[in-house]
Each structure stands twice: as C-alpha cells, then as structure tokens.
mmCIF file with all atom_site columns, C-alpha atoms in Angstrom:
data_model
loop_
_atom_site.group_PDB
_atom_site.id
_atom_site.type_symbol
_atom_site.label_atom_id
_atom_site.label_alt_id
_atom_site.label_comp_id
_atom_site.label_asym_id
_atom_site.label_entity_id
_atom_site.label_seq_id
_atom_site.pdbx_PDB_ins_code
_atom_site.Cartn_x
_atom_site.Cartn_y
_atom_site.Cartn_z
_atom_site.occupancy
_atom_site.B_iso_or_equiv
_atom_site.pdbx_formal_charge
_atom_site.auth_seq_id
_atom_site.auth_comp_id
_atom_site.auth_asym_id
_atom_site.auth_atom_id
_atom_site.pdbx_PDB_model_num
ATOM 1   C CA . UNK D 1 1   ? 66.982  139.132 132.730 1.00 0.00 ? 1   UNK D CA 1
ATOM 2   C CA . UNK D 1 2   ? 68.053  142.539 130.955 1.00 0.00 ? 2   UNK D CA 1
ATOM 3   C CA . UNK D 1 3   ? 67.130  142.514 126.562 1.00 0.00 ? 3   UNK D CA 1
ATOM 4   C CA . UNK D 1 4   ? 70.426  142.518 125.484 1.00 0.00 ? 4   UNK D CA 1
ATOM 5   C CA . UNK D 1 5   ? 70.886  139.027 127.241 1.00 0.00 ? 5   UNK D CA 1
ATOM 6   C CA . UNK D 1 6   ? 67.802  138.026 125.141 1.00 0.00 ? 6   UNK D CA 1
ATOM 7   C CA . UNK D 1 7   ? 69.113  139.366 121.807 1.00 0.00 ? 7   UNK D CA 1
ATOM 8   C CA . UNK D 1 8   ? 72.779  137.577 122.799 1.00 0.00 ? 8   UNK D CA 1
ATOM 9   C CA . UNK D 1 9   ? 71.019  133.896 123.936 1.00 0.00 ? 9   UNK D CA 1
ATOM 10  C CA . UNK D 1 10  ? 69.035  134.485 120.320 1.00 0.00 ? 10  UNK D CA 1
ATOM 11  C CA . UNK D 1 11  ? 72.132  135.059 118.371 1.00 0.00 ? 11  UNK D CA 1
ATOM 12  C CA . UNK D 1 12  ? 74.137  132.240 119.792 1.00 0.00 ? 12  UNK D CA 1
ATOM 13  C CA . UNK D 1 13  ? 71.224  130.042 119.604 1.00 0.00 ? 13  UNK D CA 1
ATOM 14  C CA . UNK D 1 14  ? 70.639  130.726 115.963 1.00 0.00 ? 14  UNK D CA 1
ATOM 15  C CA . UNK D 1 15  ? 74.617  130.135 115.202 1.00 0.00 ? 15  UNK D CA 1
ATOM 16  C CA . UNK D 1 16  ? 74.273  127.030 116.920 1.00 0.00 ? 16  UNK D CA 1
ATOM 17  C CA . UNK D 1 17  ? 70.625  126.289 115.246 1.00 0.00 ? 17  UNK D CA 1
ATOM 18  C CA . UNK D 1 18  ? 73.167  126.871 111.443 1.00 0.00 ? 18  UNK D CA 1
ATOM 19  C CA . UNK D 1 19  ? 76.072  125.191 112.486 1.00 0.00 ? 19  UNK D CA 1
ATOM 20  C CA . UNK D 1 20  ? 73.992  121.972 113.240 1.00 0.00 ? 20  UNK D CA 1
ATOM 21  C CA . UNK D 1 21  ? 72.651  122.467 109.543 1.00 0.00 ? 21  UNK D CA 1
ATOM 22  C CA . UNK D 1 22  ? 75.775  122.867 108.260 1.00 0.00 ? 22  UNK D CA 1
ATOM 23  C CA . UNK D 1 23  ? 77.282  119.693 109.577 1.00 0.00 ? 23  UNK D CA 1
ATOM 24  C CA . UNK D 1 24  ? 74.610  118.087 108.958 1.00 0.00 ? 24  UNK D CA 1
ATOM 25  C CA . UNK D 1 25  ? 74.862  118.423 105.117 1.00 0.00 ? 25  UNK D CA 1
ATOM 26  C CA . UNK D 1 26  ? 78.463  117.759 105.787 1.00 0.00 ? 26  UNK D CA 1
ATOM 27  C CA . UNK D 1 27  ? 79.849  121.729 105.051 1.00 0.00 ? 27  UNK D CA 1
ATOM 28  C CA . UNK D 1 28  ? 82.004  123.122 106.916 1.00 0.00 ? 28  UNK D CA 1
ATOM 29  C CA . UNK D 1 29  ? 81.262  126.525 108.887 1.00 0.00 ? 29  UNK D CA 1
ATOM 30  C CA . UNK D 1 30  ? 83.214  130.414 108.426 1.00 0.00 ? 30  UNK D CA 1
ATOM 31  C CA . UNK D 1 31  ? 86.365  129.049 111.295 1.00 0.00 ? 31  UNK D CA 1
ATOM 32  C CA . UNK D 1 32  ? 86.315  125.981 109.260 1.00 0.00 ? 32  UNK D CA 1
ATOM 33  C CA . UNK D 1 33  ? 86.435  126.938 105.667 1.00 0.00 ? 33  UNK D CA 1
ATOM 34  C CA . UNK D 1 34  ? 88.966  129.772 106.546 1.00 0.00 ? 34  UNK D CA 1
ATOM 35  C CA . UNK D 1 35  ? 91.573  127.395 107.958 1.00 0.00 ? 35  UNK D CA 1
ATOM 36  C CA . UNK D 1 36  ? 90.587  124.763 104.361 1.00 0.00 ? 36  UNK D CA 1
ATOM 37  C CA . UNK D 1 37  ? 91.081  127.674 102.612 1.00 0.00 ? 37  UNK D CA 1
ATOM 38  C CA . UNK D 1 38  ? 94.679  128.829 104.777 1.00 0.00 ? 38  UNK D CA 1
ATOM 39  C CA . UNK D 1 39  ? 96.040  125.679 104.938 1.00 0.00 ? 39  UNK D CA 1
ATOM 40  C CA . UNK D 1 40  ? 98.596  125.337 101.904 1.00 0.00 ? 40  UNK D CA 1
ATOM 41  C CA . UNK D 1 41  ? 98.195  122.091 100.664 1.00 0.00 ? 41  UNK D CA 1
ATOM 42  C CA . UNK D 1 42  ? 100.860 119.041 100.947 1.00 0.00 ? 42  UNK D CA 1
ATOM 43  C CA . UNK D 1 43  ? 103.078 118.153 98.016  1.00 0.00 ? 43  UNK D CA 1
ATOM 44  C CA . UNK D 1 44  ? 102.320 114.850 97.501  1.00 0.00 ? 44  UNK D CA 1
ATOM 45  C CA . UNK D 1 45  ? 105.658 112.940 97.741  1.00 0.00 ? 45  UNK D CA 1
ATOM 46  C CA . UNK D 1 46  ? 106.364 111.441 94.355  1.00 0.00 ? 46  UNK D CA 1
ATOM 47  C CA . UNK D 1 47  ? 109.577 109.047 95.260  1.00 0.00 ? 47  UNK D CA 1
ATOM 48  C CA . UNK D 1 48  ? 113.111 107.958 94.662  1.00 0.00 ? 48  UNK D CA 1
ATOM 49  C CA . UNK D 1 49  ? 113.157 105.635 91.110  1.00 0.00 ? 49  UNK D CA 1
ATOM 50  C CA . UNK D 1 50  ? 113.272 102.515 93.219  1.00 0.00 ? 50  UNK D CA 1
ATOM 51  C CA . UNK D 1 51  ? 110.940 103.432 95.598  1.00 0.00 ? 51  UNK D CA 1
ATOM 52  C CA . UNK D 1 52  ? 108.409 104.191 92.779  1.00 0.00 ? 52  UNK D CA 1
ATOM 53  C CA . UNK D 1 53  ? 110.092 100.426 91.623  1.00 0.00 ? 53  UNK D CA 1
ATOM 54  C CA . UNK D 1 54  ? 109.158 98.786  93.961  1.00 0.00 ? 54  UNK D CA 1
ATOM 55  C CA . UNK D 1 55  ? 106.996 100.045 96.729  1.00 0.00 ? 55  UNK D CA 1
ATOM 56  C CA . UNK D 1 56  ? 107.375 99.728  99.824  1.00 0.00 ? 56  UNK D CA 1
ATOM 57  C CA . UNK D 1 57  ? 105.757 96.969  101.457 1.00 0.00 ? 57  UNK D CA 1
ATOM 58  C CA . UNK D 1 58  ? 104.445 95.590  104.912 1.00 0.00 ? 58  UNK D CA 1
ATOM 59  C CA . UNK D 1 59  ? 105.563 92.470  107.303 1.00 0.00 ? 59  UNK D CA 1
ATOM 60  C CA . UNK D 1 60  ? 104.331 89.362  106.731 1.00 0.00 ? 60  UNK D CA 1
ATOM 61  C CA . UNK D 1 61  ? 101.962 89.229  108.858 1.00 0.00 ? 61  UNK D CA 1
ATOM 62  C CA . UNK D 1 62  ? 102.085 87.277  111.966 1.00 0.00 ? 62  UNK D CA 1
ATOM 63  C CA . UNK D 1 63  ? 105.164 85.773  111.694 1.00 0.00 ? 63  UNK D CA 1
ATOM 64  C CA . UNK D 1 64  ? 107.314 86.452  114.904 1.00 0.00 ? 64  UNK D CA 1
ATOM 65  C CA . UNK D 1 65  ? 110.387 88.115  115.138 1.00 0.00 ? 65  UNK D CA 1
ATOM 66  C CA . UNK D 1 66  ? 113.456 85.154  114.591 1.00 0.00 ? 66  UNK D CA 1
ATOM 67  C CA . UNK D 1 67  ? 115.632 86.721  116.941 1.00 0.00 ? 67  UNK D CA 1
ATOM 68  C CA . UNK D 1 68  ? 112.798 86.790  119.906 1.00 0.00 ? 68  UNK D CA 1
ATOM 69  C CA . UNK D 1 69  ? 115.242 83.657  121.682 1.00 0.00 ? 69  UNK D CA 1
ATOM 70  C CA . UNK D 1 70  ? 117.864 83.902  120.687 1.00 0.00 ? 70  UNK D CA 1
ATOM 71  C CA . UNK D 1 71  ? 119.387 84.607  123.401 1.00 0.00 ? 71  UNK D CA 1
ATOM 72  C CA . UNK D 1 72  ? 123.488 85.580  122.898 1.00 0.00 ? 72  UNK D CA 1
ATOM 73  C CA . UNK D 1 73  ? 124.864 88.845  123.507 1.00 0.00 ? 73  UNK D CA 1
ATOM 74  C CA . UNK D 1 74  ? 128.275 88.699  123.071 1.00 0.00 ? 74  UNK D CA 1
ATOM 75  C CA . UNK D 1 75  ? 130.830 90.798  120.817 1.00 0.00 ? 75  UNK D CA 1
ATOM 76  C CA . UNK D 1 76  ? 130.289 88.599  117.722 1.00 0.00 ? 76  UNK D CA 1
ATOM 77  C CA . UNK D 1 77  ? 126.177 88.709  117.629 1.00 0.00 ? 77  UNK D CA 1
ATOM 78  C CA . UNK D 1 78  ? 125.677 89.930  114.270 1.00 0.00 ? 78  UNK D CA 1
ATOM 79  C CA . UNK D 1 79  ? 128.039 86.810  112.583 1.00 0.00 ? 79  UNK D CA 1
ATOM 80  C CA . UNK D 1 80  ? 126.058 84.170  115.589 1.00 0.00 ? 80  UNK D CA 1
ATOM 81  C CA . UNK D 1 81  ? 122.676 85.294  114.558 1.00 0.00 ? 81  UNK D CA 1
ATOM 82  C CA . UNK D 1 82  ? 124.107 84.733  110.837 1.00 0.00 ? 82  UNK D CA 1
ATOM 83  C CA . UNK D 1 83  ? 124.329 81.256  111.605 1.00 0.00 ? 83  UNK D CA 1
ATOM 84  C CA . UNK D 1 84  ? 121.616 80.886  113.984 1.00 0.00 ? 84  UNK D CA 1
ATOM 85  C CA . UNK D 1 85  ? 119.019 82.315  111.258 1.00 0.00 ? 85  UNK D CA 1
ATOM 86  C CA . UNK D 1 86  ? 120.346 79.254  108.437 1.00 0.00 ? 86  UNK D CA 1
ATOM 87  C CA . UNK D 1 87  ? 120.418 77.076  111.271 1.00 0.00 ? 87  UNK D CA 1
ATOM 88  C CA . UNK D 1 88  ? 116.767 77.440  112.064 1.00 0.00 ? 88  UNK D CA 1
ATOM 89  C CA . UNK D 1 89  ? 115.323 77.134  108.601 1.00 0.00 ? 89  UNK D CA 1
ATOM 90  C CA . UNK D 1 90  ? 117.415 74.855  106.629 1.00 0.00 ? 90  UNK D CA 1
ATOM 91  C CA . UNK D 1 91  ? 115.135 74.088  104.221 1.00 0.00 ? 91  UNK D CA 1
ATOM 92  C CA . UNK D 1 92  ? 114.733 77.738  103.060 1.00 0.00 ? 92  UNK D CA 1
ATOM 93  C CA . UNK D 1 93  ? 118.477 77.473  101.535 1.00 0.00 ? 93  UNK D CA 1
ATOM 94  C CA . UNK D 1 94  ? 120.026 74.412  101.343 1.00 0.00 ? 94  UNK D CA 1
ATOM 95  C CA . UNK D 1 95  ? 117.707 73.107  98.755  1.00 0.00 ? 95  UNK D CA 1
ATOM 96  C CA . UNK D 1 96  ? 117.512 76.043  97.025  1.00 0.00 ? 96  UNK D CA 1
ATOM 97  C CA . UNK D 1 97  ? 121.317 75.785  96.331  1.00 0.00 ? 97  UNK D CA 1
ATOM 98  C CA . UNK D 1 98  ? 121.298 72.738  94.912  1.00 0.00 ? 98  UNK D CA 1
ATOM 99  C CA . UNK D 1 99  ? 118.746 73.698  92.806  1.00 0.00 ? 99  UNK D CA 1
ATOM 100 C CA . UNK D 1 100 ? 121.696 76.902  91.558  1.00 0.00 ? 100 UNK D CA 1
ATOM 101 C CA . UNK D 1 101 ? 123.985 74.090  90.542  1.00 0.00 ? 101 UNK D CA 1
ATOM 102 C CA . UNK D 1 102 ? 122.533 72.396  89.291  1.00 0.00 ? 102 UNK D CA 1
ATOM 103 C CA . UNK D 1 103 ? 121.083 74.736  87.229  1.00 0.00 ? 103 UNK D CA 1
ATOM 104 C CA . UNK D 1 104 ? 124.572 75.829  85.949  1.00 0.00 ? 104 UNK D CA 1
ATOM 105 C CA . UNK D 1 105 ? 125.571 72.803  85.447  1.00 0.00 ? 105 UNK D CA 1
ATOM 106 C CA . UNK D 1 106 ? 122.791 72.782  83.171  1.00 0.00 ? 106 UNK D CA 1
ATOM 107 C CA . UNK D 1 107 ? 123.091 75.964  81.567  1.00 0.00 ? 107 UNK D CA 1
ATOM 108 C CA . UNK D 1 108 ? 126.397 74.986  80.682  1.00 0.00 ? 108 UNK D CA 1
ATOM 109 C CA . UNK D 1 109 ? 125.317 71.390  78.969  1.00 0.00 ? 109 UNK D CA 1
ATOM 110 C CA . UNK D 1 110 ? 122.589 73.025  77.315  1.00 0.00 ? 110 UNK D CA 1
ATOM 111 C CA . UNK D 1 111 ? 124.766 76.180  75.858  1.00 0.00 ? 111 UNK D CA 1
ATOM 112 C CA . UNK D 1 112 ? 122.903 78.757  74.189  1.00 0.00 ? 112 UNK D CA 1
ATOM 113 C CA . UNK D 1 113 ? 119.566 76.745  73.259  1.00 0.00 ? 113 UNK D CA 1
ATOM 114 C CA . UNK D 1 114 ? 116.452 76.630  75.025  1.00 0.00 ? 114 UNK D CA 1
ATOM 115 C CA . UNK D 1 115 ? 117.465 74.184  77.050  1.00 0.00 ? 115 UNK D CA 1
ATOM 116 C CA . UNK D 1 116 ? 120.787 76.563  78.124  1.00 0.00 ? 116 UNK D CA 1
ATOM 117 C CA . UNK D 1 117 ? 117.623 79.590  79.447  1.00 0.00 ? 117 UNK D CA 1
ATOM 118 C CA . UNK D 1 118 ? 115.750 77.672  80.595  1.00 0.00 ? 118 UNK D CA 1
ATOM 119 C CA . UNK D 1 119 ? 118.521 76.246  83.360  1.00 0.00 ? 119 UNK D CA 1
ATOM 120 C CA . UNK D 1 120 ? 119.526 80.335  83.462  1.00 0.00 ? 120 UNK D CA 1
ATOM 121 C CA . UNK D 1 121 ? 115.995 80.739  84.554  1.00 0.00 ? 121 UNK D CA 1
ATOM 122 C CA . UNK D 1 122 ? 115.960 77.696  87.038  1.00 0.00 ? 122 UNK D CA 1
ATOM 123 C CA . UNK D 1 123 ? 119.032 79.485  88.859  1.00 0.00 ? 123 UNK D CA 1
ATOM 124 C CA . UNK D 1 124 ? 117.076 82.954  89.587  1.00 0.00 ? 124 UNK D CA 1
ATOM 125 C CA . UNK D 1 125 ? 114.813 81.238  90.470  1.00 0.00 ? 125 UNK D CA 1
ATOM 126 C CA . UNK D 1 126 ? 116.048 79.185  93.250  1.00 0.00 ? 126 UNK D CA 1
ATOM 127 C CA . UNK D 1 127 ? 117.386 82.091  94.313  1.00 0.00 ? 127 UNK D CA 1
ATOM 128 C CA . UNK D 1 128 ? 114.413 84.608  94.360  1.00 0.00 ? 128 UNK D CA 1
ATOM 129 C CA . UNK D 1 129 ? 112.456 81.384  96.076  1.00 0.00 ? 129 UNK D CA 1
ATOM 130 C CA . UNK D 1 130 ? 114.788 81.105  98.741  1.00 0.00 ? 130 UNK D CA 1
ATOM 131 C CA . UNK D 1 131 ? 113.962 84.858  99.591  1.00 0.00 ? 131 UNK D CA 1
ATOM 132 C CA . UNK D 1 132 ? 109.828 83.003  99.896  1.00 0.00 ? 132 UNK D CA 1
ATOM 133 C CA . UNK D 1 133 ? 110.363 81.130  101.933 1.00 0.00 ? 133 UNK D CA 1
ATOM 134 C CA . UNK D 1 134 ? 113.149 82.409  104.033 1.00 0.00 ? 134 UNK D CA 1
ATOM 135 C CA . UNK D 1 135 ? 110.984 84.853  105.205 1.00 0.00 ? 135 UNK D CA 1
ATOM 136 C CA . UNK D 1 136 ? 113.330 85.683  108.582 1.00 0.00 ? 136 UNK D CA 1
ATOM 137 C CA . UNK D 1 137 ? 115.964 86.646  107.009 1.00 0.00 ? 137 UNK D CA 1
ATOM 138 C CA . UNK D 1 138 ? 115.001 86.951  102.492 1.00 0.00 ? 138 UNK D CA 1
ATOM 139 C CA . UNK D 1 139 ? 118.767 88.132  101.815 1.00 0.00 ? 139 UNK D CA 1
ATOM 140 C CA . UNK D 1 140 ? 120.183 85.656  103.726 1.00 0.00 ? 140 UNK D CA 1
ATOM 141 C CA . UNK D 1 141 ? 118.430 82.991  102.779 1.00 0.00 ? 141 UNK D CA 1
ATOM 142 C CA . UNK D 1 142 ? 118.959 84.397  98.589  1.00 0.00 ? 142 UNK D CA 1
ATOM 143 C CA . UNK D 1 143 ? 122.904 85.022  99.822  1.00 0.00 ? 143 UNK D CA 1
ATOM 144 C CA . UNK D 1 144 ? 123.584 81.263  101.628 1.00 0.00 ? 144 UNK D CA 1
ATOM 145 C CA . UNK D 1 145 ? 121.726 79.454  98.478  1.00 0.00 ? 145 UNK D CA 1
ATOM 146 C CA . UNK D 1 146 ? 124.017 80.975  96.377  1.00 0.00 ? 146 UNK D CA 1
ATOM 147 C CA . UNK D 1 147 ? 127.033 80.609  98.294  1.00 0.00 ? 147 UNK D CA 1
ATOM 148 C CA . UNK D 1 148 ? 126.456 77.011  98.443  1.00 0.00 ? 148 UNK D CA 1
ATOM 149 C CA . UNK D 1 149 ? 124.992 76.157  94.962  1.00 0.00 ? 149 UNK D CA 1
ATOM 150 C CA . UNK D 1 150 ? 128.809 77.844  94.325  1.00 0.00 ? 150 UNK D CA 1
ATOM 151 C CA . UNK D 1 151 ? 130.432 75.264  96.587  1.00 0.00 ? 151 UNK D CA 1
ATOM 152 C CA . UNK D 1 152 ? 128.941 72.406  95.373  1.00 0.00 ? 152 UNK D CA 1
ATOM 153 C CA . UNK D 1 153 ? 130.147 73.578  91.816  1.00 0.00 ? 153 UNK D CA 1
ATOM 154 C CA . UNK D 1 154 ? 133.141 73.868  92.953  1.00 0.00 ? 154 UNK D CA 1
ATOM 155 C CA . UNK D 1 155 ? 133.933 71.209  94.598  1.00 0.00 ? 155 UNK D CA 1
ATOM 156 C CA . UNK D 1 156 ? 132.294 69.332  91.780  1.00 0.00 ? 156 UNK D CA 1
ATOM 157 C CA . UNK D 1 157 ? 134.228 70.342  89.236  1.00 0.00 ? 157 UNK D CA 1
ATOM 158 C CA . UNK D 1 158 ? 137.665 70.037  91.682  1.00 0.00 ? 158 UNK D CA 1
ATOM 159 C CA . UNK D 1 159 ? 136.527 66.246  92.010  1.00 0.00 ? 159 UNK D CA 1
ATOM 160 C CA . UNK D 1 160 ? 136.591 65.902  88.182  1.00 0.00 ? 160 UNK D CA 1
ATOM 161 C CA . UNK D 1 161 ? 140.075 67.084  87.469  1.00 0.00 ? 161 UNK D CA 1
ATOM 162 C CA . UNK D 1 162 ? 141.420 65.799  90.427  1.00 0.00 ? 162 UNK D CA 1
ATOM 163 C CA . UNK D 1 163 ? 143.268 63.814  87.879  1.00 0.00 ? 163 UNK D CA 1
ATOM 164 C CA . UNK D 1 164 ? 145.112 66.174  85.924  1.00 0.00 ? 164 UNK D CA 1
ATOM 165 C CA . UNK D 1 165 ? 144.976 69.184  87.689  1.00 0.00 ? 165 UNK D CA 1
ATOM 166 C CA . UNK D 1 166 ? 148.747 71.395  88.185  1.00 0.00 ? 166 UNK D CA 1
ATOM 167 C CA . UNK D 1 167 ? 150.719 71.695  91.179  1.00 0.00 ? 167 UNK D CA 1
ATOM 168 C CA . UNK D 1 168 ? 149.949 74.154  93.554  1.00 0.00 ? 168 UNK D CA 1
ATOM 169 C CA . UNK D 1 169 ? 152.741 75.927  93.339  1.00 0.00 ? 169 UNK D CA 1
ATOM 170 C CA . UNK D 1 170 ? 151.609 76.693  89.632  1.00 0.00 ? 170 UNK D CA 1
ATOM 171 C CA . UNK D 1 171 ? 150.328 80.566  88.777  1.00 0.00 ? 171 UNK D CA 1
ATOM 172 C CA . UNK D 1 172 ? 147.415 78.623  86.550  1.00 0.00 ? 172 UNK D CA 1
ATOM 173 C CA . UNK D 1 173 ? 146.150 76.816  89.688  1.00 0.00 ? 173 UNK D CA 1
ATOM 174 C CA . UNK D 1 174 ? 147.136 80.064  91.604  1.00 0.00 ? 174 UNK D CA 1
ATOM 175 C CA . UNK D 1 175 ? 144.511 82.276  88.940  1.00 0.00 ? 175 UNK D CA 1
ATOM 176 C CA . UNK D 1 176 ? 142.024 79.501  88.916  1.00 0.00 ? 176 UNK D CA 1
ATOM 177 C CA . UNK D 1 177 ? 141.713 80.268  92.565  1.00 0.00 ? 177 UNK D CA 1
ATOM 178 C CA . UNK D 1 178 ? 141.288 83.656  92.698  1.00 0.00 ? 178 UNK D CA 1
ATOM 179 C CA . UNK D 1 179 ? 138.645 82.885  89.852  1.00 0.00 ? 179 UNK D CA 1
ATOM 180 C CA . UNK D 1 180 ? 137.037 81.238  91.595  1.00 0.00 ? 180 UNK D CA 1
ATOM 181 C CA . UNK D 1 181 ? 136.696 83.820  94.737  1.00 0.00 ? 181 UNK D CA 1
ATOM 182 C CA . UNK D 1 182 ? 135.568 86.243  92.356  1.00 0.00 ? 182 UNK D CA 1
ATOM 183 C CA . UNK D 1 183 ? 133.239 83.772  91.110  1.00 0.00 ? 183 UNK D CA 1
ATOM 184 C CA . UNK D 1 184 ? 132.111 82.720  94.879  1.00 0.00 ? 184 UNK D CA 1
ATOM 185 C CA . UNK D 1 185 ? 131.596 86.075  95.935  1.00 0.00 ? 185 UNK D CA 1
ATOM 186 C CA . UNK D 1 186 ? 129.546 87.494  92.426  1.00 0.00 ? 186 UNK D CA 1
ATOM 187 C CA . UNK D 1 187 ? 127.559 84.467  92.971  1.00 0.00 ? 187 UNK D CA 1
ATOM 188 C CA . UNK D 1 188 ? 127.002 85.240  97.017  1.00 0.00 ? 188 UNK D CA 1
ATOM 189 C CA . UNK D 1 189 ? 125.683 89.401  95.404  1.00 0.00 ? 189 UNK D CA 1
ATOM 190 C CA . UNK D 1 190 ? 123.240 88.217  93.192  1.00 0.00 ? 190 UNK D CA 1
ATOM 191 C CA . UNK D 1 191 ? 122.014 85.386  95.428  1.00 0.00 ? 191 UNK D CA 1
ATOM 192 C CA . UNK D 1 192 ? 121.778 88.266  98.805  1.00 0.00 ? 192 UNK D CA 1
ATOM 193 C CA . UNK D 1 193 ? 119.560 90.081  95.868  1.00 0.00 ? 193 UNK D CA 1
ATOM 194 C CA . UNK D 1 194 ? 117.905 87.418  94.612  1.00 0.00 ? 194 UNK D CA 1
ATOM 195 C CA . UNK D 1 195 ? 116.256 86.787  98.224  1.00 0.00 ? 195 UNK D CA 1
ATOM 196 C CA . UNK D 1 196 ? 115.607 89.570  98.918  1.00 0.00 ? 196 UNK D CA 1
ATOM 197 C CA . UNK D 1 197 ? 113.159 89.921  95.404  1.00 0.00 ? 197 UNK D CA 1
ATOM 198 C CA . UNK D 1 198 ? 112.205 86.584  96.560  1.00 0.00 ? 198 UNK D CA 1
ATOM 199 C CA . UNK D 1 199 ? 110.894 87.880  100.048 1.00 0.00 ? 199 UNK D CA 1
ATOM 200 C CA . UNK D 1 200 ? 109.763 91.274  98.466  1.00 0.00 ? 200 UNK D CA 1
ATOM 201 C CA . UNK D 1 201 ? 107.069 89.558  96.165  1.00 0.00 ? 201 UNK D CA 1
ATOM 202 C CA . UNK D 1 202 ? 106.053 87.602  99.359  1.00 0.00 ? 202 UNK D CA 1
ATOM 203 C CA . UNK D 1 203 ? 104.978 90.528  101.621 1.00 0.00 ? 203 UNK D CA 1
ATOM 204 C CA . UNK D 1 204 ? 103.600 92.491  98.350  1.00 0.00 ? 204 UNK D CA 1
ATOM 205 C CA . UNK D 1 205 ? 101.208 89.714  96.899  1.00 0.00 ? 205 UNK D CA 1
ATOM 206 C CA . UNK D 1 206 ? 100.527 89.326  100.798 1.00 0.00 ? 206 UNK D CA 1
ATOM 207 C CA . UNK D 1 207 ? 99.427  92.536  101.103 1.00 0.00 ? 207 UNK D CA 1
ATOM 208 C CA . UNK D 1 208 ? 97.517  92.429  97.542  1.00 0.00 ? 208 UNK D CA 1
ATOM 209 C CA . UNK D 1 209 ? 95.454  89.187  98.819  1.00 0.00 ? 209 UNK D CA 1
ATOM 210 C CA . UNK D 1 210 ? 94.767  91.331  102.661 1.00 0.00 ? 210 UNK D CA 1
ATOM 211 C CA . UNK D 1 211 ? 94.153  94.159  100.704 1.00 0.00 ? 211 UNK D CA 1
ATOM 212 C CA . UNK D 1 212 ? 91.409  92.282  98.152  1.00 0.00 ? 212 UNK D CA 1
ATOM 213 C CA . UNK D 1 213 ? 89.745  90.423  100.748 1.00 0.00 ? 213 UNK D CA 1
ATOM 214 C CA . UNK D 1 214 ? 88.604  93.255  102.786 1.00 0.00 ? 214 UNK D CA 1
ATOM 215 C CA . UNK D 1 215 ? 87.324  95.146  99.585  1.00 0.00 ? 215 UNK D CA 1
ATOM 216 C CA . UNK D 1 216 ? 85.288  92.064  99.503  1.00 0.00 ? 216 UNK D CA 1
ATOM 217 C CA . UNK D 1 217 ? 83.893  91.802  103.251 1.00 0.00 ? 217 UNK D CA 1
ATOM 218 C CA . UNK D 1 218 ? 83.076  95.174  102.087 1.00 0.00 ? 218 UNK D CA 1
ATOM 219 C CA . UNK D 1 219 ? 80.479  94.878  100.134 1.00 0.00 ? 219 UNK D CA 1
#
C-alpha cells in the first residue's frame, strides 16, 4: 500500500473520530452546521382571530364513527343522517330542549332581576350541555335542543291563547306566525352555536387532561 493511501486512511479515521466527538457533545459537523445556517427559519403561523381564541382541539379519543352503522346511501343521505343521529341519542337534546323552554318562561316571569338573569344562563347552559353530551355532532344536538325548546314554548303559548286567538284570516295572525318562524330560526341558530361550543369545551378539556396525565407520568 502506498504512502498516499496510508495518509488518506489516517485522515479519514481522524475525521470520523472528530465527527464522533462532536456528535457525543451534541454538536453538528461543518456540513450539518452550514445546512442549518443556510436553512431559512420558518415564520411562525399566527392564525386567524378565531383560531387564536379557539385553538384547534382534537376529536375525543376512543369515540367511534357515529355513522359507521348507517347504511342508507340514497340521495337524501344528509337529511336521513340527521334523524339517524338524533334518534340514537335522544337524551343528548330532548331534556336540554325542555330546559331551554323552561328557562325562557322563567326569564320572562323573572324580568330583568336576578331570577331573569339566572333563567337566561339556564337557557344558554342547556344548549352548551347538548353539545357537550352530543359528541356525535355537537352543533346538531344543540340546534335540535334549541328548535325543540322553541316548539315546546310556542305550543304552550298557543294552548294558553286558544280562547282569545284571532281568526287565521286576520292579518295579525299571519304576522304572529311570521314572528314565530323567525324566533324559531334564531333559536335553532343559537342552539347550533351553543352546541358547537359545548363540544369544543369537552374536546379541549379532554386534551388538557390527557396532556397533564402524560406530564405526571414523566415525573
């Protein structure tokens, strides 16, 4: 073997030992350092205003696909799926719809005082609770609770006013029906928002609890 080959082998072994020492100390070699220096740092993503207020929350762990056993494939699948989901978990929206109606009536009876404020909190709390327990589609169960609550309230008021109700041909009756339809629409929208927020709170709490449990296990 020539002297040049021996010198090259010795230099390679010395370079390998140098890299091993740098790696043991957690330092990068020259090529790695140049690659790190030349790599442009990624700008942190600030996100939108809503994502900063409501950071993304992962789905609930251990929850199966709610439509896994849903076998309908016809053209009305989205509509049929709504009734399928609501029928699978009636306790996630029926009691809270009743609570919303009771809270509405209590708010009217209580006026602007403490009782009225507590009743309004009961209304919003019922919609949020529907989303909390309706993990399959939180916004859907909240909307269903709001719509059911309005239907119960409207039916109660209609029964009370049967003795003095105007004729259906009276213009005031048509105006009352239109106002009721608008109120029902808003109740459904508020229910969907409250249900979404309830589901979001549950996912966030689960995420925080899981992170805290992992941190405790590392200690």
